[in-house]
XYZ file of C-alpha atoms in Angstrom:
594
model
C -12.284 22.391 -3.021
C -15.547 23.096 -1.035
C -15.906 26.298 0.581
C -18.757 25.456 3.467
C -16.661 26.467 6.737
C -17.764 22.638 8.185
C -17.434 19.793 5.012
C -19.803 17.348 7.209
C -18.917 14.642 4.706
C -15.204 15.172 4.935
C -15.539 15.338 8.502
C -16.942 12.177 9.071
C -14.976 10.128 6.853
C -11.997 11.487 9.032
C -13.646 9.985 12.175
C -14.626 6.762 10.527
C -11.017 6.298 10.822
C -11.183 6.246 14.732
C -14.178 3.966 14.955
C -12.532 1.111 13.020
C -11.232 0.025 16.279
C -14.007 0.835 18.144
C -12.583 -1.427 21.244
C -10.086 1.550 21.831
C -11.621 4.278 21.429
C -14.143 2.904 24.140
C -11.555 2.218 26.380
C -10.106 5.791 25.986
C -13.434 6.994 26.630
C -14.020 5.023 29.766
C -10.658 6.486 30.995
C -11.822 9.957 30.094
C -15.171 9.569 32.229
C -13.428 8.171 35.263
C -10.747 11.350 35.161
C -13.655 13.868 34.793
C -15.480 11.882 38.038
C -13.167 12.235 40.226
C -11.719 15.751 39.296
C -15.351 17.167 39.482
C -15.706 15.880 42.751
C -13.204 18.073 44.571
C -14.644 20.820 44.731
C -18.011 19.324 45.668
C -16.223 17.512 48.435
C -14.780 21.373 49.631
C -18.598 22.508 49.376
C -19.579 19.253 51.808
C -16.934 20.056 54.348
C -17.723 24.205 54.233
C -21.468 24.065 54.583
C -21.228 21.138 56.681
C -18.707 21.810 59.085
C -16.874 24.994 58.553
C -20.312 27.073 58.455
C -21.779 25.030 61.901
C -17.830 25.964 63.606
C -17.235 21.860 63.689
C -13.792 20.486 62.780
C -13.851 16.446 63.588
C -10.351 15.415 63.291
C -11.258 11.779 61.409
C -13.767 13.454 59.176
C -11.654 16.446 58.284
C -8.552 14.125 57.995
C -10.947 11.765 55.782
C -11.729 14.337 53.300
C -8.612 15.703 53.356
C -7.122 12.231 52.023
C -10.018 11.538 49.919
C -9.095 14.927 47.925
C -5.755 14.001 47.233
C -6.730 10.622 46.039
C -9.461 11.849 43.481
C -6.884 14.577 42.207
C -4.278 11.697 42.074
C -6.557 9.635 40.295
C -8.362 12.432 37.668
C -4.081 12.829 36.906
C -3.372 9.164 36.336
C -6.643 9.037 34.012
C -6.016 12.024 32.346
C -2.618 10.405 31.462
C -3.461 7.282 30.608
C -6.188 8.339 28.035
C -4.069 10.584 26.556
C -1.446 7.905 25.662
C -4.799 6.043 24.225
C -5.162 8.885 21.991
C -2.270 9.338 20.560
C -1.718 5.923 19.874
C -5.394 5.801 18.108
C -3.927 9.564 15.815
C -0.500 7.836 15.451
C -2.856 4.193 13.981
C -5.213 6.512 12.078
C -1.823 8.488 10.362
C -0.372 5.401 9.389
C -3.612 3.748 7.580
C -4.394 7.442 5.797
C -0.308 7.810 4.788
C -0.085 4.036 3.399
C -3.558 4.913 1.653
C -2.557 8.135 -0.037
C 0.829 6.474 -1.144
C -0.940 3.462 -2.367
C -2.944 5.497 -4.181
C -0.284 7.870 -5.524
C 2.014 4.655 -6.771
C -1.267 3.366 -8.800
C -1.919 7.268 -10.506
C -1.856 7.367 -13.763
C 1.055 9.179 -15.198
C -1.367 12.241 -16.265
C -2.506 12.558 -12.601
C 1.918 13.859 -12.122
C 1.889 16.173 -15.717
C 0.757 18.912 -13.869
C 1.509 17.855 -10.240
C 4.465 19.107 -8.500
C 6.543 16.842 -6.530
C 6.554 19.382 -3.915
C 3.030 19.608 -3.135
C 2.224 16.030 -3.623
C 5.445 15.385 -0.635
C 3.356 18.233 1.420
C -0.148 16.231 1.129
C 1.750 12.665 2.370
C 4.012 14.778 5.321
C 2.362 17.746 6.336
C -1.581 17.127 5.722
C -1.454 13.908 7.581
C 0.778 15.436 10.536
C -2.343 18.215 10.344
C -4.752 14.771 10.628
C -2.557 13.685 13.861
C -2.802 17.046 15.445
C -6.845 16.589 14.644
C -6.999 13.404 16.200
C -4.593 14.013 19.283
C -5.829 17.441 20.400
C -9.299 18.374 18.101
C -10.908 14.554 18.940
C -9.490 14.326 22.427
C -10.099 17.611 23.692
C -13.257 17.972 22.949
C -14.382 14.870 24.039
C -12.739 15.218 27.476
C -14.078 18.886 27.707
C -17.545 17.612 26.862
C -17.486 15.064 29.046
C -16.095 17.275 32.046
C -18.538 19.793 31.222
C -21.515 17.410 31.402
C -20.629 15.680 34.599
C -19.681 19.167 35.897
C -23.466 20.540 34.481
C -25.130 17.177 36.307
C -23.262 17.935 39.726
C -23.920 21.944 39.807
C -28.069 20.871 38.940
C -27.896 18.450 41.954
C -26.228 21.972 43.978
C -28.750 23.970 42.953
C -30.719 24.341 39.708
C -30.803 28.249 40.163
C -27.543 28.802 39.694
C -26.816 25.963 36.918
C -29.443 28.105 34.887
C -26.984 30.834 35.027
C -23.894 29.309 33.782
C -26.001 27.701 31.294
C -26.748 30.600 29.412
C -22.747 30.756 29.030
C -22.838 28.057 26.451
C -24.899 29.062 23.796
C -23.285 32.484 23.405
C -20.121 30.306 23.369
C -21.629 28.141 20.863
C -22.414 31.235 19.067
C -18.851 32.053 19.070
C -17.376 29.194 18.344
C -19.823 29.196 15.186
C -18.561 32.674 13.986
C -15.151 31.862 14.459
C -15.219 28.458 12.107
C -16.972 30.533 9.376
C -14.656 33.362 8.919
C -11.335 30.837 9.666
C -12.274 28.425 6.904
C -10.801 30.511 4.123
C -8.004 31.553 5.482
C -6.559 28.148 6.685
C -7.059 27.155 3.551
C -5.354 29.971 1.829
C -2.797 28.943 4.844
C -2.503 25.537 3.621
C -2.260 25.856 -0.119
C 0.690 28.457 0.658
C 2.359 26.202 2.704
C 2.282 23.655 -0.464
C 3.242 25.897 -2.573
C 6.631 26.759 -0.483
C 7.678 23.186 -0.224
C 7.015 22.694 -4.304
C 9.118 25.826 -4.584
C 11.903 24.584 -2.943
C 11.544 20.913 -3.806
C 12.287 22.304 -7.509
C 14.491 24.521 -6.542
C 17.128 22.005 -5.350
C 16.177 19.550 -8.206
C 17.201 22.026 -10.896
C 20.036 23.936 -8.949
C 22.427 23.363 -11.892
C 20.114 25.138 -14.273
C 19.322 28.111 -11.766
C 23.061 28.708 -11.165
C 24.428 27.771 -15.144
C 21.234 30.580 -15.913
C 22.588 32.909 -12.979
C 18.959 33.350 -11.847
C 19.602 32.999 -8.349
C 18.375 35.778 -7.098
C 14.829 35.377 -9.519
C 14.398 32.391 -7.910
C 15.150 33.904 -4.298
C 12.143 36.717 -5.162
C 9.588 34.007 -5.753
C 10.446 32.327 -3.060
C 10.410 35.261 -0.847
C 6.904 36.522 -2.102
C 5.947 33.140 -1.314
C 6.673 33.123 2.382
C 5.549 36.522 2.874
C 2.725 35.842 1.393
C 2.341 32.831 3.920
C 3.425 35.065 7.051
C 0.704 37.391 5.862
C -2.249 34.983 5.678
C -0.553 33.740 9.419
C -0.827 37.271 10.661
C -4.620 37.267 9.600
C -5.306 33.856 11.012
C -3.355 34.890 14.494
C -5.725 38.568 14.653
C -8.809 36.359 14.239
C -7.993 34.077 16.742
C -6.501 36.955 19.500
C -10.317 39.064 18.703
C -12.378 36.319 19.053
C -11.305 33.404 21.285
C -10.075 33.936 24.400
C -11.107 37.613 24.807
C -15.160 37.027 24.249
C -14.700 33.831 25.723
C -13.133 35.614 29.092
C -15.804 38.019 28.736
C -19.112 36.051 28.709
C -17.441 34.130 31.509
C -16.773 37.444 33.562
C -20.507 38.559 33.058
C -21.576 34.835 34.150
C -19.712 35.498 37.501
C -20.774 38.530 38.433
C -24.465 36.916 37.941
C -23.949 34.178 40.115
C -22.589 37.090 42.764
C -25.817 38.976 41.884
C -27.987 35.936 42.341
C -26.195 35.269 45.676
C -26.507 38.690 47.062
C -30.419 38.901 46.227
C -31.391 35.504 47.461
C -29.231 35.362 50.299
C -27.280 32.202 52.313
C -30.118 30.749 53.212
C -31.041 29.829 49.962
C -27.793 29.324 48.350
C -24.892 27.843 50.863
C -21.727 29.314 51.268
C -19.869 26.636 50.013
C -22.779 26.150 47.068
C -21.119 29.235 45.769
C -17.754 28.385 46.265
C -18.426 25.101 44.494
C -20.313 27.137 41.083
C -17.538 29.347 41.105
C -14.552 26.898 41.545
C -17.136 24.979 38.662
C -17.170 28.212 36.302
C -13.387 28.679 36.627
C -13.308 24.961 35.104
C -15.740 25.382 33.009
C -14.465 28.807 31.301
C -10.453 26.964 30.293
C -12.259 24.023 28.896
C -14.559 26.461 26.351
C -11.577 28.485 25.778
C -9.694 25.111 25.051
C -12.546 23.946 22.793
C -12.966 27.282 21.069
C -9.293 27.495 20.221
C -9.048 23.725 18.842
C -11.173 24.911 16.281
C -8.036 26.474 14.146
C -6.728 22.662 14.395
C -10.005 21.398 13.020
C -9.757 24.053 9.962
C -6.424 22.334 9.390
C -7.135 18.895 9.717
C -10.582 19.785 7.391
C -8.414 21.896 4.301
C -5.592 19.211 4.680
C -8.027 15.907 4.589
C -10.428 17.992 1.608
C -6.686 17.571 -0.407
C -5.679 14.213 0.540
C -9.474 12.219 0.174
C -9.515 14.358 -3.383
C -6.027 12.428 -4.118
C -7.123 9.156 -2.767
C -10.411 9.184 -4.592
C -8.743 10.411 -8.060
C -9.087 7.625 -11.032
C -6.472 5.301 -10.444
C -4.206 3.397 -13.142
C -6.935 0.569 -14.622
C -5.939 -2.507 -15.960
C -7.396 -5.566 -17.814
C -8.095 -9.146 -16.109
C -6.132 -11.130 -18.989
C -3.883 -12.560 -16.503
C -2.036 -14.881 -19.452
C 1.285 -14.095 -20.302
C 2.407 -12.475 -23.366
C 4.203 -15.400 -25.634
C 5.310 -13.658 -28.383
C 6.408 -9.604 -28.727
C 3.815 -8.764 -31.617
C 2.638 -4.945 -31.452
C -0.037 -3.759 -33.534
C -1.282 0.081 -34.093
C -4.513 0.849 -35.759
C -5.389 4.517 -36.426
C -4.149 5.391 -32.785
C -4.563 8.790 -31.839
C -4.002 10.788 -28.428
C -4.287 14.043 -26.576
C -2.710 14.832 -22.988
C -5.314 17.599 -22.357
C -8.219 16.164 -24.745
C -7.710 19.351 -26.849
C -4.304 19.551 -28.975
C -3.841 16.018 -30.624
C 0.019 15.059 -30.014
C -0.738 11.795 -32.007
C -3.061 11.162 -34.710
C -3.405 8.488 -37.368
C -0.422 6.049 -36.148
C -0.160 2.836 -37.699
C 2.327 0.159 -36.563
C 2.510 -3.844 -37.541
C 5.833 -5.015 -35.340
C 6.324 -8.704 -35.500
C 7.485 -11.056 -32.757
C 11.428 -10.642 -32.831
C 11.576 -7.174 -34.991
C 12.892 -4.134 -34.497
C 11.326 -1.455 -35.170
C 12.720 2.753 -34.831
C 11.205 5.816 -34.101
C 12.794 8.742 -35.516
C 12.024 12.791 -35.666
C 12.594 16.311 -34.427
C 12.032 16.739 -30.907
C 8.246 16.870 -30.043
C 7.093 14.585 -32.599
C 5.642 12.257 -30.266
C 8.181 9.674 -30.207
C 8.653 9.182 -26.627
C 4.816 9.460 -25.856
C 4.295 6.864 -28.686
C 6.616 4.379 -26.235
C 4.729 5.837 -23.261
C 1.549 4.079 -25.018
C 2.875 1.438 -25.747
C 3.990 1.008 -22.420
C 0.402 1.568 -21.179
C 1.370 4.528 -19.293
C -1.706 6.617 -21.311
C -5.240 5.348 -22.455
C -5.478 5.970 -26.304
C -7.510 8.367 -27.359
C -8.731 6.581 -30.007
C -7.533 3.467 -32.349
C -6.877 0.442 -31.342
C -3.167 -0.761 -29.596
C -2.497 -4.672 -29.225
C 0.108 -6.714 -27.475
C 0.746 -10.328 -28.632
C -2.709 -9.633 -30.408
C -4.412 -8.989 -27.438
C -5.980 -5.111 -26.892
C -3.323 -3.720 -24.227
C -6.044 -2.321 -21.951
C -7.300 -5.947 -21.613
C -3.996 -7.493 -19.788
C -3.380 -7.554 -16.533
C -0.658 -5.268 -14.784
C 1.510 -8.056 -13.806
C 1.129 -9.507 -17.427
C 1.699 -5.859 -18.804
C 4.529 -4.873 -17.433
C 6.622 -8.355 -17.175
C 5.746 -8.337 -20.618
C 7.261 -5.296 -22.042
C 9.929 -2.791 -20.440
C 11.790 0.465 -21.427
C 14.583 1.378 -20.970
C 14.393 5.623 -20.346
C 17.013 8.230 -21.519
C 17.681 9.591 -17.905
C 16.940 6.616 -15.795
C 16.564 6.754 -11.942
C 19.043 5.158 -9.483
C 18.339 4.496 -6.145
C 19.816 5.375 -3.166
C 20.832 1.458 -2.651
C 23.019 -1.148 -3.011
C 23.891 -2.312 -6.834
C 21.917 -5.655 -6.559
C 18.882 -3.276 -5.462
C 19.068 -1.149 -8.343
C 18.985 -4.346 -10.469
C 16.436 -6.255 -8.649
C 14.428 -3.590 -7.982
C 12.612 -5.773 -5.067
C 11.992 -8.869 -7.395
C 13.710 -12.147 -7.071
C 16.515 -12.434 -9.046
C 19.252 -14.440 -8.269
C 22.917 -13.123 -8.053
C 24.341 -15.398 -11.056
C 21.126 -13.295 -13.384
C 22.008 -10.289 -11.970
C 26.330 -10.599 -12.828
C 24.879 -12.266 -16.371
C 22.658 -9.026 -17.036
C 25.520 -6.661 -16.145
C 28.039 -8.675 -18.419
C 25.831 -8.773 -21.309
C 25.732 -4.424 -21.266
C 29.283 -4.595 -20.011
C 28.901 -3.141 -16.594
C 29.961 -6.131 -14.917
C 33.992 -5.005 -15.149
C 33.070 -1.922 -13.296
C 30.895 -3.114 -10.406
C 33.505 -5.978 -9.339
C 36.270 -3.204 -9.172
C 34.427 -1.846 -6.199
C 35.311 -3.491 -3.127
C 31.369 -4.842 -2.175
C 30.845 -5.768 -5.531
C 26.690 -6.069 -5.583
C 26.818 -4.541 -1.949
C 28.145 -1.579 -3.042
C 25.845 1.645 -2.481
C 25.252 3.549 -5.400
C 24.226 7.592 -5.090
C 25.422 7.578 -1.312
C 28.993 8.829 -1.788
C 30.589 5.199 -2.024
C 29.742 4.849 -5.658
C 28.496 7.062 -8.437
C 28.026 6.176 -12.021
C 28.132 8.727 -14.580
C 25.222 9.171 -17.054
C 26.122 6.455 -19.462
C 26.721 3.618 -16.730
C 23.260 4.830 -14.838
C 21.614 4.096 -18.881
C 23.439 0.183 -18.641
C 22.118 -0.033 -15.226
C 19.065 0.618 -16.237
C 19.534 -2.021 -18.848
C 20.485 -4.570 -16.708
C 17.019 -4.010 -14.985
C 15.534 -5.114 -18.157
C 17.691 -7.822 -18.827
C 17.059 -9.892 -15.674
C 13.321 -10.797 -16.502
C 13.986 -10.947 -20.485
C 10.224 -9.234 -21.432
C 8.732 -9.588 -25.010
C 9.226 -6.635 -26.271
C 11.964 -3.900 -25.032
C 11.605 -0.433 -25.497
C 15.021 1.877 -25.733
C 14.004 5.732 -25.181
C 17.270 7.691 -26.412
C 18.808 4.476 -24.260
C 22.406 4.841 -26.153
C 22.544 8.898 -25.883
C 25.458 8.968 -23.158
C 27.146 6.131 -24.142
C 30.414 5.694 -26.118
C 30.963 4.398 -29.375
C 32.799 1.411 -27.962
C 29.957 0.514 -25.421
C 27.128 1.252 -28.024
C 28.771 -1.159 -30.388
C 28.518 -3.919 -27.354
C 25.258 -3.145 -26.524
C 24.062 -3.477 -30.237
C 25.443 -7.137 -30.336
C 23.832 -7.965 -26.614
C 20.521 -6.493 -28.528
C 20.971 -8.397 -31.427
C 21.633 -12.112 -29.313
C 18.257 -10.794 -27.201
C 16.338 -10.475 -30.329
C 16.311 -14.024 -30.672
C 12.731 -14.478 -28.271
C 11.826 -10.433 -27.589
C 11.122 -7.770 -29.870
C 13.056 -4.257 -29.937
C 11.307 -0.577 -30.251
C 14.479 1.976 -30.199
C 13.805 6.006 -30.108
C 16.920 7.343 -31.440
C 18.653 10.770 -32.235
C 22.166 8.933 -33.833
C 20.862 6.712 -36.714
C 23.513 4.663 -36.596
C 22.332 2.592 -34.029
C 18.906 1.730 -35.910
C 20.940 1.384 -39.221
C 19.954 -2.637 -38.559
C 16.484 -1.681 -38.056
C 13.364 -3.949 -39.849
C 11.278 -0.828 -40.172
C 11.961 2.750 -39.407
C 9.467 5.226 -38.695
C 9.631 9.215 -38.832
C 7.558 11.338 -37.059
C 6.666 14.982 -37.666
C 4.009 16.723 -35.686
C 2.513 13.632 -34.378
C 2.312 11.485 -37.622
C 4.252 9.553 -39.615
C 5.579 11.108 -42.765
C 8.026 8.327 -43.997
C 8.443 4.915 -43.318
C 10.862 1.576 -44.262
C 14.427 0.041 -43.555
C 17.424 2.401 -43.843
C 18.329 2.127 -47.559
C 14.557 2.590 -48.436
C 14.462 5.990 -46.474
C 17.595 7.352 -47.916
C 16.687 6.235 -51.520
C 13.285 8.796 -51.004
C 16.017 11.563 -50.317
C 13.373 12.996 -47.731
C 13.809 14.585 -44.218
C 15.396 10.827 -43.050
C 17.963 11.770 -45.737
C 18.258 15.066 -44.642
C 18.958 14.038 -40.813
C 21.435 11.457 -42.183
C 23.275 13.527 -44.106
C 23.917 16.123 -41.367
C 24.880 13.744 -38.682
C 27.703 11.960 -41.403
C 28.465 15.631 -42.012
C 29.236 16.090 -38.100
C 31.076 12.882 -37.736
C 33.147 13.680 -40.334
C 34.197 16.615 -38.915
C 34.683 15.575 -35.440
C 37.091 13.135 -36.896
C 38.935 16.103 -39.018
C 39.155 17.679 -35.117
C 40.359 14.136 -33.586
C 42.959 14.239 -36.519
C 44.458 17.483 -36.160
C 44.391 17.380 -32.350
C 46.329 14.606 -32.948
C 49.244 16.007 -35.265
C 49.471 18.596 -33.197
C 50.532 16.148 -30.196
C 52.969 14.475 -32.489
């Protein structure tokens, strides 16, 4: 984050968004020209008829009545103008918004998944919502304010020289002391709109995870913790407000009145000393009416300056997004035809300091199935999560169908291999939605994926069948149906190798065994990689790796692993320890019914 008061580089990128369509912004120029034409030349029209007529005691009806109608048409056509352009801006903020919002989510749906370790979903929600609302605001009041004030002021500045060059010098010294201001003001604003901004980013992250974990903040009773953080956040954001609002009540409108006070009583000055017959009556009407006009426009400019400190912070955060490393991906656009995996000596680090993985070796062949075991932390999950392509290795080498993963294409990637997470995400959506997931699959796949993980019974007891709407109060699935859902996403485009992350955790013993038989029929063309707490479901397994600490420690097929009596044993053991006495439980339970 830069801390000049002015980034000139950020500040032009934001108005190269304007001048794409340079056609409009012309236009809405033009219009702003016209409006400051004709409303400058009302009261140079009063200064005609007062020297003119009113000071020589003449009153011609037609002339009078001319001028009279004349006004009202210039005021009536400055308003239509002014209108008119300002519907031209607006629609140019509400274009430039919609390019910079698709852009940043673009960008934000190609991230790697590092660039969201350490990002919370509140802030990143702030910089798509609230930072490019602050852009708008830049566009529709910064941009077209000062641009009709500068162009009202020069027009104004070109008639009041043509008036009389005397007393143009004297409002002219008005605008660099304004200038001066205006300066001031941006430098000792910069830092606190963007201590404004940040706070504001952190209260929506605060309350983004708030609601996300409300179970766990109730269940741990720390309501009222989490009502103190909150609070200090929001106080702290009311105080950096307070701070912004005495800057801008100190030094906007109060200098600004004064300079423009002192600029008056000069031009009265100047008036007195030289006398009428140098200066006209109705000159100094005209320079006064003109300072009056010219003093709300400065004050205008000066106080769209807090709105430019906005629009600066909020763009600095969303071109830093845009312009982070996105996702990269290989040009080897042909499709995986077998579900071979190969790891060589892979290693891997999240922060490029503590290794999580080091020394992996893996030789999966097309159609195997292979098992990840350990305690939690050993890296089995961000194993799959490399394999996936989710992470660059750190070192080694990691090959799909004997091709080096980073070398495939995205499309070839991930219609190649899929997992299959332990807490998987529905949408808010129809069932045939949550299947599809946007691709195009054709009902009869979608019922033939849902039989195969034994969903399908449930979904045609609702009444819309595939239409139903899942997470929206018509249907809800519990944990283990939201894990064959998720399945069923797989299913439909059959990839080469599937990946199960804790897949079978919520599911029954009578649904796991069905699922284990759809896996087995699948393994006849795609290869299986299954992360797994119960070892009963990996008890088929070819291979079986355990993990401690980020490397393997033991490896083979079940009866290998328990013949070396090590920590595979060990976890074995305990878990036919448990079941055993959850079926003592089941059994007395039951004689106690009887």
């Amino acid at each position: 984050m830069t801390g000049k008061a002015v980034n000139k580089a950020v500040l032009k990128r934001l108005l190269g968004y304007a001048l794409h369509d340079k056609k409009k912004l012309a236009i809405a120029v033009g219009l702003l020209l016209v409006a400051s034409l004709a409303d400058v030349s009302g009261p140079w029209m009063i200064q005609h008829f007062i020297d003119n007529y009113i000071a020589k005691d003449e009153y011609p009806l037609d002339m009078v009545a001319g001028l009279a109608l004349a006004y009202i048409a210039l005021m009536g056509i400055a308003a239509w103008f002014k209108y008119v352009q300002a519907l031209r801006f607006n629609e140019i903020a509400i274009g430039v918004v919609q390019t910079v919002r698709k852009q940043l989510f673009g960008k934000v749906l190609n991230q790697p998944l590092s660039a969201f370790d350490y990002m919370p979903t509140g802030k990143l929600i702030s910089r798509i919502t609230n930072d490019t609302e602050a852009i708008k605001d830049f566009y529709v009041f910064v941009i077209g304010t000062v641009l009709k004030n500068v162009i009202f002021i020069s027009v104004m500045l070109v008639v009041m020289s043509m008036l009389s060059w005397r007393l143009t010098m004297v409002v002219l010294v008005l605008l660099p002391a304004v200038v001066a201001v205006m300066v001031l003001y941006q430098r000792k604003s910069a830092d606190a709109y963007r201590k404004m901004r940040d706070l504001l980013a952190d209260i929506n992250a605060s309350m983004s995870e708030s609601i996300q974990g409300m179970s766990l903040i109730q269940l741990m009773r720390q309501e009222q913790a989490f009502s103190k953080q909150f609070s200090s956040l929001t106080r702290r954001h009311l105080e950096s407000q307070i701070g912004v609002m005495k800057l801008n009540g100190l030094m906007l409108r109060p200098l600004i009145d004064f300079l423009s006070g002192v600029a008056l009583l000069s031009l009265v000055a100047l008036f007195g000393i030289s006398g009428a017959e140098l200066v006209g009556v109705g000159v100094l009407y005209a320079f006064i009416s003109y300072l009056g006009r010219v003093t709300e426009p400065l004050i205008e400019l000066t106080q769209q300056l807090s709105l430019l400190q906005q629009a600066l912070v909020a763009s600095e955060r969303i071109f830093g997004f845009i312009d982070a490393k996105q996702q990269r991906y290989g040009d080897d656009a042909l499709p995986m035809a077998a579900g071979r995996l190969e790891c060589r000596d892979v290693a891997f680090s999240y922060d490029g300091k503590q290794q999580v993985l080091k020394g992996i070796n893996v030789e999966l062949p097309h159609r195997g199935f292979l098992a990840l075991v350990g305690h939690t932390g050993s890296g089995k999950s961000t194993l799959a999560s490399l394999m996936m392509g989710f992470y660059p290795i750190t070192s080694g080498e990691l090959k799909l169908d004997g091709r080096p993963l980073d070398s495939l294409e995205h499309s070839v990637l991930r219609e190649g291999i899929a997992m299959v997470q332990q807490d998987p995400h529905v949408l808010n959506d129809t069932v045939r939605e949550n299947v599809c997931l946007g691709r195009d699959v054709s009902d009869t796949l979608i019922w033939q994926a849902l039989e195969k993980v034994g969903l399908s019974e449930q979904i045609r007891a609702y009444q819309q069948g595939l239409d139903t709407r899942l997470g929206s109060g018509e249907a809800n699935l519990s944990a283990g149906q939201k894990q064959l859902l998720a399945m069923a996403r797989v299913l439909v485009v059959q990839p080469k190798i599937l990946i199960l992350d804790e897949a079978t955790a919520n599911i029954d013993s009578g649904t796991e065994h069905h699922i284990q038989q759809a896996l087995n029929a699948l393994r006849q063309d795609m290869s299986i990689v299954v992360i797994a707490h119960r070892l009963s479901t990996i008890m088929e397994a070819d291979e079986i790796l355990v993990l401690s600490h980020g490397a393997v420690t033991e490896r083979g097929n079940h009866q290998q692993l328990l013949a070396q009596e090590g920590h595979y044993w060990q976890m074995y053991q305990l878990q036919q320890a448990g079941e055993h006495l959850h079926q003592i439980e089941e059994q007395g339970v039951a004689e106690l019914s009887a």
